[in-house]
CSV table of C-alpha atoms in Angstrom, one decimal:
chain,number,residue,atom,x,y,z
A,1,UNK,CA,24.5,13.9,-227.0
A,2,UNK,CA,27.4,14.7,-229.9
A,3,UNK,CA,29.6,12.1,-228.5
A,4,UNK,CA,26.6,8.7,-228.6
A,5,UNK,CA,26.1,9.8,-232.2
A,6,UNK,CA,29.5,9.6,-232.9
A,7,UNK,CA,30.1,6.8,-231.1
A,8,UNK,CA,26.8,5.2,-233.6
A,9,UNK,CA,28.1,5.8,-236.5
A,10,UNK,CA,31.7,4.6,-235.9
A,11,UNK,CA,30.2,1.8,-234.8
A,12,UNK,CA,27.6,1.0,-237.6
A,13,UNK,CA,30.6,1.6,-239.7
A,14,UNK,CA,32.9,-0.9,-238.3
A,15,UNK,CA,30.2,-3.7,-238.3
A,16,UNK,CA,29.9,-2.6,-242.3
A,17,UNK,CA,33.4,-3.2,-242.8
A,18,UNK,CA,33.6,-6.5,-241.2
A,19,UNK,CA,30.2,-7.4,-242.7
A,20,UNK,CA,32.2,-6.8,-246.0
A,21,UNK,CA,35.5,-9.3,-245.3
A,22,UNK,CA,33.1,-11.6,-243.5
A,23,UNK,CA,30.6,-11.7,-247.2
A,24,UNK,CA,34.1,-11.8,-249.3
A,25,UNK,CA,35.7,-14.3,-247.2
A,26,UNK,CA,32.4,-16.9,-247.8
A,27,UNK,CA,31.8,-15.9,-251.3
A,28,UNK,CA,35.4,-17.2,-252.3
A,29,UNK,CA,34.5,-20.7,-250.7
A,30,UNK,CA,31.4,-21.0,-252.5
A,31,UNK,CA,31.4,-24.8,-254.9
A,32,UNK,CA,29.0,-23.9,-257.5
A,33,UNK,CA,32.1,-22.9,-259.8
A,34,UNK,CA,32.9,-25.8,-261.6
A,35,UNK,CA,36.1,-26.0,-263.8
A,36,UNK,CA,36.6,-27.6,-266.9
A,37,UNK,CA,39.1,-30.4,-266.9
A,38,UNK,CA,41.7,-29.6,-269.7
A,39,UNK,CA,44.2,-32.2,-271.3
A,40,UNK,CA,47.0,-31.8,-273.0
A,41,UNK,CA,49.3,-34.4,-274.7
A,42,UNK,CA,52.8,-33.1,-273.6
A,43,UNK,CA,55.5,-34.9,-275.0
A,44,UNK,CA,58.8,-35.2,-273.2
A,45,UNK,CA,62.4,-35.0,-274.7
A,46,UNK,CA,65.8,-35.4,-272.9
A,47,UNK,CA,68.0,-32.5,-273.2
A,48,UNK,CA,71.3,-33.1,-274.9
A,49,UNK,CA,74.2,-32.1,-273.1
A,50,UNK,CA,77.3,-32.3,-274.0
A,51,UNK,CA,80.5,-33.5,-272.6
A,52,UNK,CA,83.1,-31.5,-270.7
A,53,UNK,CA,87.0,-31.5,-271.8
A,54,UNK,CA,89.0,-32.5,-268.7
A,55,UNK,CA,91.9,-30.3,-268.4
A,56,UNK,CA,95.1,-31.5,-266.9
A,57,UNK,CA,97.2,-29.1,-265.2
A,58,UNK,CA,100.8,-29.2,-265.2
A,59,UNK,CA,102.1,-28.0,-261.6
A,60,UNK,CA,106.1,-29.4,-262.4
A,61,UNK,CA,106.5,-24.9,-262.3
A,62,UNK,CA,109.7,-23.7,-260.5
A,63,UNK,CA,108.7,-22.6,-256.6
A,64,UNK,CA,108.8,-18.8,-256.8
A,65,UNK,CA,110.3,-18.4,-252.9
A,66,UNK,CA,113.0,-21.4,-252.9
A,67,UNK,CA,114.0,-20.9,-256.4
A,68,UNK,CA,113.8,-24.9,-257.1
A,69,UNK,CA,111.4,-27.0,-259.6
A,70,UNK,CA,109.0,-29.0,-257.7
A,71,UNK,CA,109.5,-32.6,-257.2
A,72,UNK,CA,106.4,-34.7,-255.9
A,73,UNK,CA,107.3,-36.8,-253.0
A,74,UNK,CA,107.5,-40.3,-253.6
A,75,UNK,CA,106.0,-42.4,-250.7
A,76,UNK,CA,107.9,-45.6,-251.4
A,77,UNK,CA,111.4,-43.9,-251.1
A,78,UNK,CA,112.9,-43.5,-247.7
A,79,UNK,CA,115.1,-40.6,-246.9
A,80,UNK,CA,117.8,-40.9,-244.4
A,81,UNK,CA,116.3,-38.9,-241.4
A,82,UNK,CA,112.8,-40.7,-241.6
A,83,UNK,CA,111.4,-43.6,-238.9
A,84,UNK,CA,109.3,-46.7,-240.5
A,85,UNK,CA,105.8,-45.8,-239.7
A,86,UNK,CA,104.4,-47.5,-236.9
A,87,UNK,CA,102.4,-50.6,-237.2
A,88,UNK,CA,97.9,-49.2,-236.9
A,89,UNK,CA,97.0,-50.8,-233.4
A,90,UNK,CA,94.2,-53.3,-233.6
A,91,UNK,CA,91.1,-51.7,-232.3
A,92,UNK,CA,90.2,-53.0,-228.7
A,93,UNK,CA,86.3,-53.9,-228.2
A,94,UNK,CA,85.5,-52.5,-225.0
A,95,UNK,CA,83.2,-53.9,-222.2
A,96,UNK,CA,80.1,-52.3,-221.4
A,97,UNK,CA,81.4,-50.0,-218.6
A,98,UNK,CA,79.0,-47.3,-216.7
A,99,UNK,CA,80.3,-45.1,-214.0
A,100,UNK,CA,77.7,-44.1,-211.1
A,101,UNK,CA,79.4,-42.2,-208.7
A,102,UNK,CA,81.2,-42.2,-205.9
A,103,UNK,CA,80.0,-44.3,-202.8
A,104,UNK,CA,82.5,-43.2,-200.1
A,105,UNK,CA,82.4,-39.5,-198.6
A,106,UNK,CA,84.3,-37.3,-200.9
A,107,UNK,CA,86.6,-35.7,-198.3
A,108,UNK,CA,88.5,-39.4,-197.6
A,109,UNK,CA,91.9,-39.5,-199.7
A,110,UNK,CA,90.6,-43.2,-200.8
A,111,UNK,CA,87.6,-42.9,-202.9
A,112,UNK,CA,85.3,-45.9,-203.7
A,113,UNK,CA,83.8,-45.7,-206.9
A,114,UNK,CA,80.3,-47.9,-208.2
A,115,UNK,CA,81.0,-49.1,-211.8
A,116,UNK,CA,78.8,-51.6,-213.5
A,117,UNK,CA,80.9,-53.5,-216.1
A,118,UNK,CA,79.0,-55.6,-218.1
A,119,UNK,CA,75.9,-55.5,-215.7
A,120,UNK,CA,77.9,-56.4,-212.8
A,121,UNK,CA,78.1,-53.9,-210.2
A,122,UNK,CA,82.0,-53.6,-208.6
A,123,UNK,CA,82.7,-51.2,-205.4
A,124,UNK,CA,86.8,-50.1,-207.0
A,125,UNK,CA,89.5,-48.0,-205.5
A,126,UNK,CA,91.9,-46.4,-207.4
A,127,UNK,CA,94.2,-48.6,-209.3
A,128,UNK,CA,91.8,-51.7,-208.5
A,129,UNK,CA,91.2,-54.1,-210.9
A,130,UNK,CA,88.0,-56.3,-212.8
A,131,UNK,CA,87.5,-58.1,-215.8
A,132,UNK,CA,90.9,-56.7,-217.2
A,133,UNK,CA,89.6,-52.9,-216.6
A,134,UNK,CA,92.0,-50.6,-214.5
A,135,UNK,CA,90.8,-47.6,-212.8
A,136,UNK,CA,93.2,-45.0,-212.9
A,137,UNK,CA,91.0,-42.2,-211.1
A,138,UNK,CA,88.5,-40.3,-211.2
A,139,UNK,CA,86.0,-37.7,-209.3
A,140,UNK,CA,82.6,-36.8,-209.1
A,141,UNK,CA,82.0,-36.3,-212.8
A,142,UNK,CA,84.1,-38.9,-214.6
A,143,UNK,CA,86.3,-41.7,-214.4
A,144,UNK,CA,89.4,-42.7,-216.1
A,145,UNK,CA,89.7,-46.6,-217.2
A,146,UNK,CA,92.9,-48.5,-218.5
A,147,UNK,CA,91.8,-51.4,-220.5
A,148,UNK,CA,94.6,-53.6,-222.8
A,149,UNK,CA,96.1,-50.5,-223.0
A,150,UNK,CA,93.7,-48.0,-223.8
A,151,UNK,CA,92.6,-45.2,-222.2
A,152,UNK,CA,88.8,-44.4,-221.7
A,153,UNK,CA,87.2,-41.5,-219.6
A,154,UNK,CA,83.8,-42.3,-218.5
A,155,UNK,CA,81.1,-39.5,-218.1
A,156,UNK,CA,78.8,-40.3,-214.8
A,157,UNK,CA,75.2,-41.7,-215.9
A,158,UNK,CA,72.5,-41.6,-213.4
């Protein structure tokens, strides 16, 4: 009998409690508060800020380990142990090139790759030829391609 009345008035207490939060909850929600609408005329100003100095710093200092002033490097002069600087290669536009896998079985020592270049499908062998594209090699992953020159390795897409 001790532990039902107990077990009532923990229970009657809890279902006060949540009564509460449930009563606070709705009364907060209510839209009979209505709020007055105040206006203000703000006015706006720009700050004034005012201009940094630039500082130049003078970096013509003597080199504390070699013991010599600096002198900047000229690019235009040529000392006696340098090469002229090679020509920038044009940049190749590549064919669309997509690497499928390998048809053949993978234990042959010639493999036969499928490669789709530019929507055309081609069944090559290593250093095979199409539309100007080498292939060097490859394996199950990738493939490597020579074209005018350039080097491509080309993931497998499925």
């Amino acid at each position: 009998m001790k532990n039902k009345r107990n077990t009532y008035i923990l229970l009657s207490a809890v279902l006060l409690i949540w009564g509460l939060l449930v009563y606070q909850f709705f009364s907060f929600t209510s839209g009979e508060a209505v709020q007055e609408a105040i206006t203000t005329n703000l006015k706006v100003t720009p700050l004034a800020v005012k201009e940094r100095d630039s500082i130049a710093i003078n970096v013509n200092y003597r080199d504390p380990f070699l013991g010599k002033a600096y002198l900047p490097i000229d690019p235009n002069m040529r000392t006696a142990g340098t090469k002229k600087k090679a020509m920038p290669k044009e940049t190749v536009n590549w064919p669309s090139v997509v690497y499928k896998g390998i048809v053949s079985d993978s234990k042959d020592k010639k493999k036969v790759f499928m490669v789709i270049i530019n929507g055309q499908t081609y069944l090559m062998r290593q250093k095979d030829t199409e539309q100007q594209i080498i292939l060097k090699n490859g394996n199950r992953e990738y493939i490597d391609v020579l074209y005018k020159g350039n080097t491509n390795k080309i993931l497998i897409q499925q």
